[in-house]
mmCIF file of C-alpha atoms in Angstrom:
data_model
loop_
_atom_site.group_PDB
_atom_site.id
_atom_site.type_symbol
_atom_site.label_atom_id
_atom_site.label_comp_id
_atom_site.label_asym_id
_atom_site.label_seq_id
_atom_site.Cartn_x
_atom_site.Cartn_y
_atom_site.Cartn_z
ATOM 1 C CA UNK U 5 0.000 0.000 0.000
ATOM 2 C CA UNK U 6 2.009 3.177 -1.284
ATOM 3 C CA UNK U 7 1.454 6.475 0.654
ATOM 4 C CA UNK U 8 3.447 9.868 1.043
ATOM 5 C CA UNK U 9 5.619 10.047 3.913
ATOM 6 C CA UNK U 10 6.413 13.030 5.459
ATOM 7 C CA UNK U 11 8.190 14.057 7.967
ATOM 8 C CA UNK U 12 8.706 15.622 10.814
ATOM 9 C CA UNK U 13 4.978 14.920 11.851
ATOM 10 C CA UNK U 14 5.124 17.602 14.302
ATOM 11 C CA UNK U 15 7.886 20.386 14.961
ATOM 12 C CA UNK U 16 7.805 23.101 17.379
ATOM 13 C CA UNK U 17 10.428 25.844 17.016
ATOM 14 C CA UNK U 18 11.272 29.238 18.167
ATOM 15 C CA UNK U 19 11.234 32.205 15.456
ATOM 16 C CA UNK U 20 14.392 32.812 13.411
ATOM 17 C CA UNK U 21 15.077 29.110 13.349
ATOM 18 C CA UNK U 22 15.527 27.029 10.347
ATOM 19 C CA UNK U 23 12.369 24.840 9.876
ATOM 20 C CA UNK U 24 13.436 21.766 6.609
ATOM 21 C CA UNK U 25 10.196 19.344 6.272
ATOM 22 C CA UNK U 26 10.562 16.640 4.204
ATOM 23 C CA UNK U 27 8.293 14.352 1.879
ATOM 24 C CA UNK U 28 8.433 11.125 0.239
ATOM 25 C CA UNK U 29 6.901 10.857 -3.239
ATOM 26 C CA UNK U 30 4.644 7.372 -4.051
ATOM 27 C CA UNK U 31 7.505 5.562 -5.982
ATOM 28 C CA UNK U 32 6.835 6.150 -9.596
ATOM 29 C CA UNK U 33 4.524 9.422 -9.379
ATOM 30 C CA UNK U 34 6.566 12.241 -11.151
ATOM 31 C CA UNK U 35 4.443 15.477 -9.746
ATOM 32 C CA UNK U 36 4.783 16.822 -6.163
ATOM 33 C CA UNK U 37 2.858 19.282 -4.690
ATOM 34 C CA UNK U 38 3.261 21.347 -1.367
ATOM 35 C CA UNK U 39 0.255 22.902 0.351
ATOM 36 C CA UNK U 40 -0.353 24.653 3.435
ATOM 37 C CA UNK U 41 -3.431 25.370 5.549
ATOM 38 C CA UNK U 42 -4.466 27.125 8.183
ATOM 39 C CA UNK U 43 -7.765 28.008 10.143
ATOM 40 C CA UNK U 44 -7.623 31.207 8.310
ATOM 41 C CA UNK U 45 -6.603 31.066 4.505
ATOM 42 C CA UNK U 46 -7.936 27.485 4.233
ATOM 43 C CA UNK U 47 -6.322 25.111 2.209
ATOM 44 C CA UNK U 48 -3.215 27.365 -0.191
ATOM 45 C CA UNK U 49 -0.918 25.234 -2.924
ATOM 46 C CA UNK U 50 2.628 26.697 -2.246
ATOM 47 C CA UNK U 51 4.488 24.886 -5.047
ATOM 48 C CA UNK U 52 4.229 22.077 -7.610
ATOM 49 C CA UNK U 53 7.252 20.449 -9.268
ATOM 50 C CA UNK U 54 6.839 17.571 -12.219
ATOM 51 C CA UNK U 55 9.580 15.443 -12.745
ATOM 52 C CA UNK U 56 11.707 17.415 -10.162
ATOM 53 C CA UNK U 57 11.916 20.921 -11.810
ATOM 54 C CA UNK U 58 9.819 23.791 -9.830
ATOM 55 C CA UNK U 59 6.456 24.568 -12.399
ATOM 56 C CA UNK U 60 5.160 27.000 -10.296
ATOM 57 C CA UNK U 61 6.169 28.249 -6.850
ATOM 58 C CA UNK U 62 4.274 31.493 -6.617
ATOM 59 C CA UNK U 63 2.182 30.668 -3.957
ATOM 60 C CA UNK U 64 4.931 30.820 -2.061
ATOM 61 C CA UNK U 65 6.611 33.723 0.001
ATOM 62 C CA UNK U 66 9.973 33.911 -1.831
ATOM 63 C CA UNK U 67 11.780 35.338 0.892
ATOM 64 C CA UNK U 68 12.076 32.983 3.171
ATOM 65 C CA UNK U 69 10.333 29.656 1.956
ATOM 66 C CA UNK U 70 12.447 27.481 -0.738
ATOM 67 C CA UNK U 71 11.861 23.900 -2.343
ATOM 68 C CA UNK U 72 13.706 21.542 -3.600
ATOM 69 C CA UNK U 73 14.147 18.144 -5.044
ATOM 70 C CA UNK U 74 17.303 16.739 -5.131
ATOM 71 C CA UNK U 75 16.267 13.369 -6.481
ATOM 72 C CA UNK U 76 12.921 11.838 -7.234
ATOM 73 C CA UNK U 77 11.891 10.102 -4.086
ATOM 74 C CA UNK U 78 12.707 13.445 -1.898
ATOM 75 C CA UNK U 79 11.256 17.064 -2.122
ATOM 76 C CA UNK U 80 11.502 19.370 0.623
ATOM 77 C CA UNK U 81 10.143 22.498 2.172
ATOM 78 C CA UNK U 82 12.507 25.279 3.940
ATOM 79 C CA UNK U 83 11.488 28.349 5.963
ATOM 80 C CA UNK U 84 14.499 30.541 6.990
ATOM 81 C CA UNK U 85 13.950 32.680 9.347
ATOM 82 C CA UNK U 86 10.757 30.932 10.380
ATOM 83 C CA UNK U 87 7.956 33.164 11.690
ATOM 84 C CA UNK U 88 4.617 32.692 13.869
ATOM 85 C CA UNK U 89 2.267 32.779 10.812
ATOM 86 C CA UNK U 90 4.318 30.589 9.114
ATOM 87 C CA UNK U 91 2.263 28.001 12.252
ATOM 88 C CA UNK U 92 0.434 25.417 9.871
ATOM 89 C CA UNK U 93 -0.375 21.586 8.827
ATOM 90 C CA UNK U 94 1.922 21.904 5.594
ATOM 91 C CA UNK U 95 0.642 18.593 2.919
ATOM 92 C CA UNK U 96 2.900 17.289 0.199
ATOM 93 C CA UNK U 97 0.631 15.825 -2.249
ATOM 94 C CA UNK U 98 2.313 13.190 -5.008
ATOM 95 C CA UNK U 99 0.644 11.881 -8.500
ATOM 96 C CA UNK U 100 0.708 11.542 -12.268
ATOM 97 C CA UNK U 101 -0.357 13.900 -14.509
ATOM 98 C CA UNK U 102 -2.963 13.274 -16.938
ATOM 99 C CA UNK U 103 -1.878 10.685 -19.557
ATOM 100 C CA UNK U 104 -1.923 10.951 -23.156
ATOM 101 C CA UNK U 105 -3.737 8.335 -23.345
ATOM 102 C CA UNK U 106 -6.515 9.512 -21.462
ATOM 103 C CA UNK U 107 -5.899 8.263 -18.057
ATOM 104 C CA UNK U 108 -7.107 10.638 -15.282
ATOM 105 C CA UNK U 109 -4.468 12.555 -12.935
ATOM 106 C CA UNK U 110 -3.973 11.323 -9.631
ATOM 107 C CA UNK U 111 -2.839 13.463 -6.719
ATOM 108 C CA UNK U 112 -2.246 11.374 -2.829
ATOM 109 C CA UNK U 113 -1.617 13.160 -0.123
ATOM 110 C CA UNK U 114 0.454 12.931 2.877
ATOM 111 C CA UNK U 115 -0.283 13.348 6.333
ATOM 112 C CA UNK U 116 1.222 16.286 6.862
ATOM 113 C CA UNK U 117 3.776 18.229 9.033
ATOM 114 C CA UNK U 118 1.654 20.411 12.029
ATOM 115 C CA UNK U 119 4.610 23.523 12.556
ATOM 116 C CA UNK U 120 4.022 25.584 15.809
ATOM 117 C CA UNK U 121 6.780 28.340 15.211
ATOM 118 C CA UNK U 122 6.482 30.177 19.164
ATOM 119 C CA UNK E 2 -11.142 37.850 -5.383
ATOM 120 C CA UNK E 3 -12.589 34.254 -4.542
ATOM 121 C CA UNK E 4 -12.864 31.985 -7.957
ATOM 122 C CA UNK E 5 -15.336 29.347 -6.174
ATOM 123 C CA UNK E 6 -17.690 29.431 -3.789
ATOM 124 C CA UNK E 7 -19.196 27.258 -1.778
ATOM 125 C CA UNK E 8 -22.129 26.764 1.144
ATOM 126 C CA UNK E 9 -20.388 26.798 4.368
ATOM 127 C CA UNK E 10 -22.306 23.626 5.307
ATOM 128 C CA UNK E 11 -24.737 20.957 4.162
ATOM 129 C CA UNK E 12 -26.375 17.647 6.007
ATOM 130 C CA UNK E 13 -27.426 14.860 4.485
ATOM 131 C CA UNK E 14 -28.933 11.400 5.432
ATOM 132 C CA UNK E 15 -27.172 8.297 5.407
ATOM 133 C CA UNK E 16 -27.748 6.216 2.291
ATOM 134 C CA UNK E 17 -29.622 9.189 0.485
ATOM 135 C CA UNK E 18 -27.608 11.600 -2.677
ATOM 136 C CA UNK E 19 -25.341 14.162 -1.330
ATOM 137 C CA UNK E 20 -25.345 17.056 -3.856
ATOM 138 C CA UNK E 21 -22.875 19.790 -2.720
ATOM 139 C CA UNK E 22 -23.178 22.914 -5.552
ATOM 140 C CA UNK E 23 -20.129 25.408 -6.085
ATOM 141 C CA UNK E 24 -20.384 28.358 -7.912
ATOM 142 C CA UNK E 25 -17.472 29.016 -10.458
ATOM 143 C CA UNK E 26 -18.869 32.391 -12.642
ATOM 144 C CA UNK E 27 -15.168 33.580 -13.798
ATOM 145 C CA UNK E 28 -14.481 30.290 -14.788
ATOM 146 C CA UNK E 29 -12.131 30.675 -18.147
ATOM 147 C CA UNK E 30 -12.427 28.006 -21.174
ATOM 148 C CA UNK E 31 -9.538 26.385 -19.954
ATOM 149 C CA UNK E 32 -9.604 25.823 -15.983
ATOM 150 C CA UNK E 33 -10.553 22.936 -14.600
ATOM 151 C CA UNK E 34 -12.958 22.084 -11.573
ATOM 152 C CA UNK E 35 -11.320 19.923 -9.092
ATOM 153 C CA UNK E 36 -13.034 18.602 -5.833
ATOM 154 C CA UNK E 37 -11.317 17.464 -2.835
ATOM 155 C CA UNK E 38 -12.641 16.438 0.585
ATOM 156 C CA UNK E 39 -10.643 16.291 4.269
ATOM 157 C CA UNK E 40 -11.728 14.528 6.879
ATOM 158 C CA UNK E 41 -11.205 15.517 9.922
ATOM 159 C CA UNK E 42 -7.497 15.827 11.399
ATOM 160 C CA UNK E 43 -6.184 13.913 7.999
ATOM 161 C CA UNK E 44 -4.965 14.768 4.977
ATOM 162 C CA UNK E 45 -7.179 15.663 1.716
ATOM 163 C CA UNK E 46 -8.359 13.649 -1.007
ATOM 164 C CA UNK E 47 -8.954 14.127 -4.610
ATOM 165 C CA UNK E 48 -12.244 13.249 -5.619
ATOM 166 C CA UNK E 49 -12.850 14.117 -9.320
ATOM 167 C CA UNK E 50 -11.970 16.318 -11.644
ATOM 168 C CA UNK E 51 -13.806 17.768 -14.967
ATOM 169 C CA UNK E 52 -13.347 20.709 -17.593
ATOM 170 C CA UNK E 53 -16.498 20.531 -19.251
ATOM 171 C CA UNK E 54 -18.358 17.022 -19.890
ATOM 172 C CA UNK E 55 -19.556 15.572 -16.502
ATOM 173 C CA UNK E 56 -17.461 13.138 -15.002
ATOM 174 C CA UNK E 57 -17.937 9.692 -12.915
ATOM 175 C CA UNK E 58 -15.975 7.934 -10.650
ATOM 176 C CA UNK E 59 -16.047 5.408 -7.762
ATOM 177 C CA UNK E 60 -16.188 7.790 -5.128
ATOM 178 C CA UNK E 61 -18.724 10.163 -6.853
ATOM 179 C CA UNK E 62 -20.354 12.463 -10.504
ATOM 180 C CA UNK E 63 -19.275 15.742 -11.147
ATOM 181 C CA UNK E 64 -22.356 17.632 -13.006
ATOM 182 C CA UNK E 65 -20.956 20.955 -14.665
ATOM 183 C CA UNK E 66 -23.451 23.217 -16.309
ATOM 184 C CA UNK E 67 -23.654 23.921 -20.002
ATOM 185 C CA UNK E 68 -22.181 27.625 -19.181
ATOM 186 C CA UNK E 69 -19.410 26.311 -16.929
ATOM 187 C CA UNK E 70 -20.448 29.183 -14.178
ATOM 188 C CA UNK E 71 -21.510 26.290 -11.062
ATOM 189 C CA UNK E 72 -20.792 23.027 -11.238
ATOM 190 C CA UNK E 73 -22.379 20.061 -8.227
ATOM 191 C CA UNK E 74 -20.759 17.087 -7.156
ATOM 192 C CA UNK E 75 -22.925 14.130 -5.857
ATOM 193 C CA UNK E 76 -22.168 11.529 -3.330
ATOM 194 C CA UNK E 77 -24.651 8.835 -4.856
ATOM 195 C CA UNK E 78 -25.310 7.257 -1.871
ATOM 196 C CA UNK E 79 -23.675 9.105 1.969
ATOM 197 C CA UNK E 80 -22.469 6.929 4.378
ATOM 198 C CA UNK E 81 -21.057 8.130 8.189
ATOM 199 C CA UNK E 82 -17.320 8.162 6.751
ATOM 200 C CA UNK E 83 -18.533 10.614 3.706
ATOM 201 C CA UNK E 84 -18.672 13.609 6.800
ATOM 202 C CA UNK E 85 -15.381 15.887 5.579
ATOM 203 C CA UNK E 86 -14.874 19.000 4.123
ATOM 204 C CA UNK E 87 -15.529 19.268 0.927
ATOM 205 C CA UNK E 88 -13.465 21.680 -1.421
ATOM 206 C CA UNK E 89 -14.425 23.390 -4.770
ATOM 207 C CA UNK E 90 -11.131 24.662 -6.799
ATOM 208 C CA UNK E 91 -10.896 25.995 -9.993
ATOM 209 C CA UNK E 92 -7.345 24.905 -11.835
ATOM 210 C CA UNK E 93 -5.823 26.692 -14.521
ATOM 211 C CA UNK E 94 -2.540 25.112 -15.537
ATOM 212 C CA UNK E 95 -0.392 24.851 -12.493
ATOM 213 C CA UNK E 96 -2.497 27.421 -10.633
ATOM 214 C CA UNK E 97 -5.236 25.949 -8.002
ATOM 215 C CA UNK E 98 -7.833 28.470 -6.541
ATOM 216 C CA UNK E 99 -9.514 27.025 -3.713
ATOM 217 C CA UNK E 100 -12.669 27.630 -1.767
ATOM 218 C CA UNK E 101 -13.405 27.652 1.295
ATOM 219 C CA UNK E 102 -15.065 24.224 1.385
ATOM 220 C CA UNK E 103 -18.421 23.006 2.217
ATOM 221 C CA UNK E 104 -18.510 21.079 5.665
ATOM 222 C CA UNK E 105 -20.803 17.994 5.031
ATOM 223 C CA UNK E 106 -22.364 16.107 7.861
ATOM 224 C CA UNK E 107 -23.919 12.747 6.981
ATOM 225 C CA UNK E 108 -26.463 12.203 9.696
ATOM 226 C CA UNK E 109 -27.591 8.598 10.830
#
């Protein structure tokens, strides 16, 4: 049974630290997604990257958020300096893209990471 | 400037059709409507997607309307574990524009 991993689950830091989350793609799916949600804003798509290049990032504050993938089976999320409203459940999501061939797009998500930045 | 919106909540009885509407008005020729749901305390989950045609799945139909401005998905028949929120987004390319979400309660 293939799910998204992610971790840490939970992190509690102090602000101006270095927050790194981490996610682990479904083996085989070449699209990642990072969301983040809040009671607030709801449910906001920071970045999406297919086959490990960055297609859009521009839900995402620039200054201080960044994400990577440095090989297909890991994509991460960095907040440097982290701040109190950066406090969220932050979701990778992993899938396929609609095939040529008709198949539908997939998208799984993870469980999330729950940041408390104090 | 929202591009979906949604009832804030909706019940339903166990076993009967769930039909949650979202209104999509700006909706351009090539965006897509996407539902998810989230249960409670996990992660989402896609549902079904559709640009024009409706669309069926296992898990549930997506009706969209002739002019593309609302679209309704339907939860043939609710059980207990259908109670989530239930998000509305409108996709163009790599942008998603999410709702708000519609909080469904099945009731027994």
């Amino acid at each position: 049974d293939a799910r998204v991993t992610q971790t840490p689950r939970h992190k509690v830091t102090e602000m101006g630290q270095e927050v790194t989350m981490r996610c682990q793609p479904i083996l085989g799916h070449n699209t990642v997604f990072w969301y983040r949600q809040t009671m607030m804003q709801g449910l906001e798509l920071l970045a999406y990257f297919r086959n490990r290049a960055p297609l859009d990032d521009s839900g995402m504050p620039k200054d201080r958020f960044s994400a990577e993938m440095p090989d297909a089976t890991l994509a991460t999320l960095k907040i440097q300096p982290s701040e109190p409203r950066d406090s969220a459940v932050y979701f990778c999501a992993s899938g396929l893209p609609q095939g040529l061939a008709g198949t539908k797009e997939t998208q799984y998500f993870g469980p999330g990471t729950r940041l408390l930045v104090l | 400037d929202a591009k979906t919106t949604q009832p804030t909540s909706m019940d339903c009885a166990e076993g009967r059709a769930a039909n949650l509407p979202c209104n999509h008005s700006t909706i351009s020729g090539n965006e897509y409507v996407y539902w998810y749901r989230q249960i409670h305390s996990q992660g989402p989950q896609y549902i079904i997607h559709g640009l024009k045609n409706n669309e069926t799945n296992e898990m549930a139909s997506l009706i969209i309307t002739e002019d593309r401005k609302s679209s309704t998905l339907i939860l043939p028949h609710a059980t207990l574990r259908d109670t989530a929120v239930y998000y509305c987004i409108v996709r163009r390319g790599n942008q998603f524009y999410f709702g708000t979400g519609t909080s469904l309660t099945v009731i027994p």
